């Protein structure tokens, strides 16, 4: 139990550290509203659960050991983060800032698109799988079965989801009060720069 409590604290610290999922959820909630933020979080959570299951069952290790597959996932992540960054910057630079006002249409996307953006952002991030493979054995120890590994892996997912849901509530509430289009455009611009930074860092890894 003490090992699990330590892992829970570690998972919480990890979840509050900003990453691509965090900024994507922030942008979705501020620009598109609470519903879009929740759908984006659902996509991220689903992808995180899949990566956790892969790590716990040993399939993730096989993927990580296959260099062509792992490189393909990595470069898919680079391309997707780049696309998200450029899209956010494009929206931030739109001349018609009225689309970001309350009731505007510029920030609206379909439910499937919002879910897909969150899912792809997480599933194409090889660091998530690599982290599960590196960290879980250190907390779980040797000789533990798949159920224990799954419990730890899914704990990461649950804690991360709770943090993102909190972010959705806070950011969508703030956006409803800060209704000026410049606020939403500022979030778009900041998110675009950060996403491109993550893409560059991922591409530069050896």
PDB file of C-alpha atoms in Angstrom:
ATOM      1  CA  UNK A   1       0.000   0.000   0.000  1.00  0.00           C
ATOM      2  CA  UNK A   2       2.825   2.414   0.810  1.00  0.00           C
ATOM      3  CA  UNK A   3       4.281   1.818  -2.646  1.00  0.00           C
ATOM      4  CA  UNK A   4       0.913   2.571  -4.228  1.00  0.00           C
ATOM      5  CA  UNK A   5       0.485   5.779  -2.208  1.00  0.00           C
ATOM      6  CA  UNK A   6       3.934   6.894  -3.314  1.00  0.00           C
ATOM      7  CA  UNK A   7       2.995   6.106  -6.891  1.00  0.00           C
ATOM      8  CA  UNK A   8      -0.267   8.052  -6.521  1.00  0.00           C
ATOM      9  CA  UNK A   9       1.626  11.127  -5.331  1.00  0.00           C
ATOM     10  CA  UNK A  10       4.075  10.740  -8.195  1.00  0.00           C
ATOM     11  CA  UNK A  11       1.216  10.374 -10.686  1.00  0.00           C
ATOM     12  CA  UNK A  12      -0.353  13.578  -9.361  1.00  0.00           C
ATOM     13  CA  UNK A  13       2.883  15.539  -9.760  1.00  0.00           C
ATOM     14  CA  UNK A  14       3.255  14.146 -13.255  1.00  0.00           C
ATOM     15  CA  UNK A  15      -0.326  15.022 -14.206  1.00  0.00           C
ATOM     16  CA  UNK A  16      -0.016  18.677 -13.204  1.00  0.00           C
ATOM     17  CA  UNK A  17       3.168  19.120 -15.253  1.00  0.00           C
ATOM     18  CA  UNK A  18       2.124  20.846 -18.505  1.00  0.00           C
ATOM     19  CA  UNK A  19       2.442  18.883 -21.714  1.00  0.00           C
ATOM     20  CA  UNK A  20       0.808  18.726 -25.168  1.00  0.00           C
ATOM     21  CA  UNK A  21      -2.382  17.209 -23.723  1.00  0.00           C
ATOM     22  CA  UNK A  22      -2.647  20.046 -21.203  1.00  0.00           C
ATOM     23  CA  UNK A  23      -2.338  22.820 -23.757  1.00  0.00           C
ATOM     24  CA  UNK A  24      -4.672  21.114 -26.214  1.00  0.00           C
ATOM     25  CA  UNK A  25      -7.321  20.800 -23.488  1.00  0.00           C
ATOM     26  CA  UNK A  26      -6.795  24.407 -22.419  1.00  0.00           C
ATOM     27  CA  UNK A  27      -7.258  25.683 -25.947  1.00  0.00           C
ATOM     28  CA  UNK A  28     -10.302  23.481 -26.537  1.00  0.00           C
ATOM     29  CA  UNK A  29     -11.974  24.712 -23.349  1.00  0.00           C
ATOM     30  CA  UNK A  30     -11.242  28.404 -23.817  1.00  0.00           C
ATOM     31  CA  UNK A  31     -11.885  28.622 -27.542  1.00  0.00           C
ATOM     32  CA  UNK A  32     -14.594  25.984 -27.943  1.00  0.00           C
ATOM     33  CA  UNK A  33     -16.227  25.895 -24.528  1.00  0.00           C
ATOM     34  CA  UNK A  34     -16.741  23.302 -21.805  1.00  0.00           C
ATOM     35  CA  UNK A  35     -18.267  20.671 -24.100  1.00  0.00           C
ATOM     36  CA  UNK A  36     -15.329  20.720 -26.489  1.00  0.00           C
ATOM     37  CA  UNK A  37     -12.919  20.559 -23.552  1.00  0.00           C
ATOM     38  CA  UNK A  38     -14.706  17.508 -22.134  1.00  0.00           C
ATOM     39  CA  UNK A  39     -14.687  15.731 -25.490  1.00  0.00           C
ATOM     40  CA  UNK A  40     -10.997  16.469 -25.968  1.00  0.00           C
ATOM     41  CA  UNK A  41     -10.302  15.113 -22.483  1.00  0.00           C
ATOM     42  CA  UNK A  42     -12.296  11.977 -23.318  1.00  0.00           C
ATOM     43  CA  UNK A  43     -10.103  11.373 -26.367  1.00  0.00           C
ATOM     44  CA  UNK A  44      -6.914  11.889 -24.354  1.00  0.00           C
ATOM     45  CA  UNK A  45      -8.127   9.568 -21.602  1.00  0.00           C
ATOM     46  CA  UNK A  46      -9.076   6.828 -24.058  1.00  0.00           C
ATOM     47  CA  UNK A  47      -5.674   6.963 -25.740  1.00  0.00           C
ATOM     48  CA  UNK A  48      -3.909   7.023 -22.370  1.00  0.00           C
ATOM     49  CA  UNK A  49      -5.816   3.934 -21.265  1.00  0.00           C
ATOM     50  CA  UNK A  50      -4.801   2.106 -24.442  1.00  0.00           C
ATOM     51  CA  UNK A  51      -1.148   2.990 -23.892  1.00  0.00           C
ATOM     52  CA  UNK A  52      -1.399   1.875 -20.264  1.00  0.00           C
ATOM     53  CA  UNK A  53      -2.866  -1.483 -21.279  1.00  0.00           C
ATOM     54  CA  UNK A  54      -0.143  -1.951 -23.885  1.00  0.00           C
ATOM     55  CA  UNK A  55       2.545  -1.278 -21.280  1.00  0.00           C
ATOM     56  CA  UNK A  56       0.977  -3.537 -18.650  1.00  0.00           C
ATOM     57  CA  UNK A  57       0.482  -6.499 -20.976  1.00  0.00           C
ATOM     58  CA  UNK A  58       3.959  -6.358 -22.478  1.00  0.00           C
ATOM     59  CA  UNK A  59       2.800  -5.365 -25.952  1.00  0.00           C
ATOM     60  CA  UNK A  60       4.170  -1.885 -25.414  1.00  0.00           C
ATOM     61  CA  UNK A  61       7.645  -3.275 -24.851  1.00  0.00           C
ATOM     62  CA  UNK A  62       7.435  -5.093 -28.172  1.00  0.00           C
ATOM     63  CA  UNK A  63       6.434  -1.865 -29.912  1.00  0.00           C
ATOM     64  CA  UNK A  64       9.221   0.084 -28.228  1.00  0.00           C
ATOM     65  CA  UNK A  65      11.743  -2.599 -29.178  1.00  0.00           C
ATOM     66  CA  UNK A  66      10.732  -2.352 -32.832  1.00  0.00           C
ATOM     67  CA  UNK A  67      12.672   0.695 -33.951  1.00  0.00           C
ATOM     68  CA  UNK A  68      10.778   1.255 -37.227  1.00  0.00           C
ATOM     69  CA  UNK A  69       7.417   1.166 -35.437  1.00  0.00           C
ATOM     70  CA  UNK A  70       8.578   3.418 -32.613  1.00  0.00           C
ATOM     71  CA  UNK A  71      10.113   5.889 -35.073  1.00  0.00           C
ATOM     72  CA  UNK A  72       6.891   5.910 -37.081  1.00  0.00           C
ATOM     73  CA  UNK A  73       4.897   6.760 -33.949  1.00  0.00           C
ATOM     74  CA  UNK A  74       7.411   9.435 -33.003  1.00  0.00           C
ATOM     75  CA  UNK A  75       7.317  11.178 -36.379  1.00  0.00           C
ATOM     76  CA  UNK A  76       3.542  10.903 -36.505  1.00  0.00           C
ATOM     77  CA  UNK A  77       3.567  12.749 -33.190  1.00  0.00           C
ATOM     78  CA  UNK A  78       5.924  15.407 -34.559  1.00  0.00           C
ATOM     79  CA  UNK A  79       3.722  15.988 -37.595  1.00  0.00           C
ATOM     80  CA  UNK A  80       0.516  16.103 -35.573  1.00  0.00           C
ATOM     81  CA  UNK A  81       1.893  18.528 -32.992  1.00  0.00           C
ATOM     82  CA  UNK A  82       3.159  20.701 -35.834  1.00  0.00           C
ATOM     83  CA  UNK A  83      -0.280  20.657 -37.448  1.00  0.00           C
ATOM     84  CA  UNK A  84      -1.965  21.570 -34.166  1.00  0.00           C
ATOM     85  CA  UNK A  85       0.508  24.403 -33.630  1.00  0.00           C
ATOM     86  CA  UNK A  86       0.119  25.840 -37.108  1.00  0.00           C
ATOM     87  CA  UNK A  87      -3.667  25.553 -36.916  1.00  0.00           C
ATOM     88  CA  UNK A  88      -3.745  27.430 -33.611  1.00  0.00           C
ATOM     89  CA  UNK A  89      -1.461  30.160 -34.958  1.00  0.00           C
ATOM     90  CA  UNK A  90      -3.584  30.472 -38.088  1.00  0.00           C
ATOM     91  CA  UNK A  91      -6.694  30.959 -35.992  1.00  0.00           C
ATOM     92  CA  UNK A  92      -4.924  33.467 -33.751  1.00  0.00           C
ATOM     93  CA  UNK A  93      -3.989  35.565 -36.784  1.00  0.00           C
ATOM     94  CA  UNK A  94      -7.454  35.616 -38.322  1.00  0.00           C
ATOM     95  CA  UNK A  95      -8.519  39.151 -39.084  1.00  0.00           C
ATOM     96  CA  UNK A  96     -12.122  38.518 -38.162  1.00  0.00           C
ATOM     97  CA  UNK A  97     -11.721  38.344 -34.385  1.00  0.00           C
ATOM     98  CA  UNK A  98     -15.483  38.351 -33.884  1.00  0.00           C
ATOM     99  CA  UNK A  99     -15.620  34.606 -34.456  1.00  0.00           C
ATOM    100  CA  UNK A 100     -14.091  34.128 -31.017  1.00  0.00           C
ATOM    101  CA  UNK A 101     -16.790  36.090 -29.254  1.00  0.00           C
ATOM    102  CA  UNK A 102     -19.440  34.265 -27.245  1.00  0.00           C
ATOM    103  CA  UNK A 103     -21.898  32.750 -29.658  1.00  0.00           C
ATOM    104  CA  UNK A 104     -19.425  32.879 -32.531  1.00  0.00           C
ATOM    105  CA  UNK A 105     -18.773  29.910 -34.754  1.00  0.00           C
ATOM    106  CA  UNK A 106     -15.018  30.002 -35.221  1.00  0.00           C
ATOM    107  CA  UNK A 107     -14.221  27.833 -32.211  1.00  0.00           C
ATOM    108  CA  UNK A 108     -16.857  25.193 -32.822  1.00  0.00           C
ATOM    109  CA  UNK A 109     -15.947  21.723 -34.036  1.00  0.00           C
ATOM    110  CA  UNK A 110     -17.908  18.492 -34.168  1.00  0.00           C
ATOM    111  CA  UNK A 111     -17.913  16.099 -31.220  1.00  0.00           C
ATOM    112  CA  UNK A 112     -15.976  13.499 -33.210  1.00  0.00           C
ATOM    113  CA  UNK A 113     -13.324  16.048 -34.211  1.00  0.00           C
ATOM    114  CA  UNK A 114     -12.804  17.223 -30.624  1.00  0.00           C
ATOM    115  CA  UNK A 115     -12.504  13.615 -29.412  1.00  0.00           C
ATOM    116  CA  UNK A 116     -10.170  12.702 -32.273  1.00  0.00           C
ATOM    117  CA  UNK A 117      -7.856  15.644 -31.613  1.00  0.00           C
ATOM    118  CA  UNK A 118      -7.388  14.556 -28.003  1.00  0.00           C
ATOM    119  CA  UNK A 119      -6.993  10.894 -28.924  1.00  0.00           C
ATOM    120  CA  UNK A 120      -4.416  11.448 -31.673  1.00  0.00           C
ATOM    121  CA  UNK A 121      -2.452  13.956 -29.584  1.00  0.00           C
ATOM    122  CA  UNK A 122      -1.922  11.349 -26.881  1.00  0.00           C
ATOM    123  CA  UNK A 123      -1.640   8.150 -28.912  1.00  0.00           C
ATOM    124  CA  UNK A 124       1.067   9.598 -31.194  1.00  0.00           C
ATOM    125  CA  UNK A 125       3.161  10.756 -28.229  1.00  0.00           C
ATOM    126  CA  UNK A 126       5.788   8.005 -27.791  1.00  0.00           C
ATOM    127  CA  UNK A 127       6.852   9.504 -24.460  1.00  0.00           C
ATOM    128  CA  UNK A 128       3.625   8.291 -22.857  1.00  0.00           C
ATOM    129  CA  UNK A 129       4.319   4.648 -23.700  1.00  0.00           C
ATOM    130  CA  UNK A 130       8.037   4.954 -22.935  1.00  0.00           C
ATOM    131  CA  UNK A 131       7.229   6.517 -19.561  1.00  0.00           C
ATOM    132  CA  UNK A 132       4.857   3.679 -18.656  1.00  0.00           C
ATOM    133  CA  UNK A 133       7.462   1.090 -19.595  1.00  0.00           C
ATOM    134  CA  UNK A 134      10.225   2.819 -17.611  1.00  0.00           C
ATOM    135  CA  UNK A 135       8.333   3.852 -14.467  1.00  0.00           C
ATOM    136  CA  UNK A 136       5.809   1.095 -13.755  1.00  0.00           C
ATOM    137  CA  UNK A 137       8.394  -1.626 -12.969  1.00  0.00           C
ATOM    138  CA  UNK A 138      10.151   0.690 -10.492  1.00  0.00           C
ATOM    139  CA  UNK A 139       7.008   1.072  -8.394  1.00  0.00           C
ATOM    140  CA  UNK A 140       5.411  -2.330  -8.928  1.00  0.00           C
ATOM    141  CA  UNK A 141       8.525  -4.446  -8.441  1.00  0.00           C
ATOM    142  CA  UNK A 142       9.435  -7.822  -9.862  1.00  0.00           C
ATOM    143  CA  UNK A 143       7.099 -10.776 -10.001  1.00  0.00           C
ATOM    144  CA  UNK A 144       3.833  -8.820 -10.158  1.00  0.00           C
ATOM    145  CA  UNK A 145       1.131  -9.944 -12.543  1.00  0.00           C
ATOM    146  CA  UNK A 146      -0.761  -8.090 -15.246  1.00  0.00           C
ATOM    147  CA  UNK A 147      -3.655  -7.072 -12.935  1.00  0.00           C
ATOM    148  CA  UNK A 148      -1.275  -5.155 -10.653  1.00  0.00           C
ATOM    149  CA  UNK A 149       0.483  -3.534 -13.588  1.00  0.00           C
ATOM    150  CA  UNK A 150      -2.899  -2.564 -15.043  1.00  0.00           C
ATOM    151  CA  UNK A 151      -3.984  -1.032 -11.742  1.00  0.00           C
ATOM    152  CA  UNK A 152      -0.896   1.181 -11.654  1.00  0.00           C
ATOM    153  CA  UNK A 153      -1.081   2.075 -15.340  1.00  0.00           C
ATOM    154  CA  UNK A 154      -4.757   3.005 -15.154  1.00  0.00           C
ATOM    155  CA  UNK A 155      -4.102   5.026 -12.003  1.00  0.00           C
ATOM    156  CA  UNK A 156      -1.968   7.307 -14.156  1.00  0.00           C
ATOM    157  CA  UNK A 157      -4.876   7.644 -16.562  1.00  0.00           C
ATOM    158  CA  UNK A 158      -7.449   8.387 -13.853  1.00  0.00           C
ATOM    159  CA  UNK A 159      -5.286  10.977 -12.117  1.00  0.00           C
ATOM    160  CA  UNK A 160      -4.405  12.630 -15.412  1.00  0.00           C
ATOM    161  CA  UNK A 161      -8.060  12.718 -16.406  1.00  0.00           C
ATOM    162  CA  UNK A 162      -9.025  14.310 -13.081  1.00  0.00           C
ATOM    163  CA  UNK A 163      -6.454  17.066 -13.597  1.00  0.00           C
ATOM    164  CA  UNK A 164      -7.648  17.712 -17.147  1.00  0.00           C
ATOM    165  CA  UNK A 165     -11.295  17.822 -16.041  1.00  0.00           C
ATOM    166  CA  UNK A 166     -10.363  20.399 -13.419  1.00  0.00           C
ATOM    167  CA  UNK A 167      -8.586  22.402 -16.108  1.00  0.00           C
ATOM    168  CA  UNK A 168     -11.686  22.226 -18.324  1.00  0.00           C
ATOM    169  CA  UNK A 169     -13.910  23.568 -15.551  1.00  0.00           C
ATOM    170  CA  UNK A 170     -11.572  26.404 -14.587  1.00  0.00           C
ATOM    171  CA  UNK A 171     -10.618  27.502 -18.085  1.00  0.00           C
ATOM    172  CA  UNK A 172     -14.145  27.368 -19.520  1.00  0.00           C
ATOM    173  CA  UNK A 173     -15.427  29.344 -16.518  1.00  0.00           C
ATOM    174  CA  UNK A 174     -12.713  31.957 -17.035  1.00  0.00           C
ATOM    175  CA  UNK A 175     -13.466  32.143 -20.753  1.00  0.00           C
ATOM    176  CA  UNK A 176     -17.151  32.784 -20.075  1.00  0.00           C
ATOM    177  CA  UNK A 177     -16.161  35.881 -18.111  1.00  0.00           C
ATOM    178  CA  UNK A 178     -13.350  37.067 -20.355  1.00  0.00           C
ATOM    179  CA  UNK A 179     -15.422  37.381 -23.483  1.00  0.00           C
ATOM    180  CA  UNK A 180     -13.139  39.634 -25.507  1.00  0.00           C
ATOM    181  CA  UNK A 181     -12.017  37.965 -28.770  1.00  0.00           C
ATOM    182  CA  UNK A 182      -8.434  39.023 -28.041  1.00  0.00           C
ATOM    183  CA  UNK A 183      -8.361  36.692 -25.015  1.00  0.00           C
ATOM    184  CA  UNK A 184      -9.273  33.649 -27.080  1.00  0.00           C
ATOM    185  CA  UNK A 185      -6.926  34.659 -29.855  1.00  0.00           C
ATOM    186  CA  UNK A 186      -4.152  35.012 -27.272  1.00  0.00           C
ATOM    187  CA  UNK A 187      -4.784  31.464 -26.056  1.00  0.00           C
ATOM    188  CA  UNK A 188      -4.662  30.249 -29.656  1.00  0.00           C
ATOM    189  CA  UNK A 189      -1.384  32.031 -30.278  1.00  0.00           C
ATOM    190  CA  UNK A 190       0.261  30.788 -27.087  1.00  0.00           C
ATOM    191  CA  UNK A 191      -0.920  27.236 -27.732  1.00  0.00           C
ATOM    192  CA  UNK A 192       0.426  27.341 -31.274  1.00  0.00           C
ATOM    193  CA  UNK A 193       3.880  28.405 -30.131  1.00  0.00           C
ATOM    194  CA  UNK A 194       3.975  25.792 -27.359  1.00  0.00           C
ATOM    195  CA  UNK A 195       2.826  22.975 -29.656  1.00  0.00           C
ATOM    196  CA  UNK A 196       5.504  23.829 -32.187  1.00  0.00           C
ATOM    197  CA  UNK A 197       8.023  23.819 -29.346  1.00  0.00           C
ATOM    198  CA  UNK A 198       6.942  20.327 -28.289  1.00  0.00           C
ATOM    199  CA  UNK A 199       7.131  19.159 -31.903  1.00  0.00           C
ATOM    200  CA  UNK A 200      10.656  20.532 -32.270  1.00  0.00           C
ATOM    201  CA  UNK A 201      11.806  18.908 -29.023  1.00  0.00           C
ATOM    202  CA  UNK A 202      10.345  15.542 -30.054  1.00  0.00           C
ATOM    203  CA  UNK A 203      11.947  15.743 -33.488  1.00  0.00           C
ATOM    204  CA  UNK A 204      15.339  16.624 -31.998  1.00  0.00           C
ATOM    205  CA  UNK A 205      15.459  13.615 -29.676  1.00  0.00           C
ATOM    206  CA  UNK A 206      18.063  11.014 -30.546  1.00  0.00           C
TER     207      UNK A 206
END
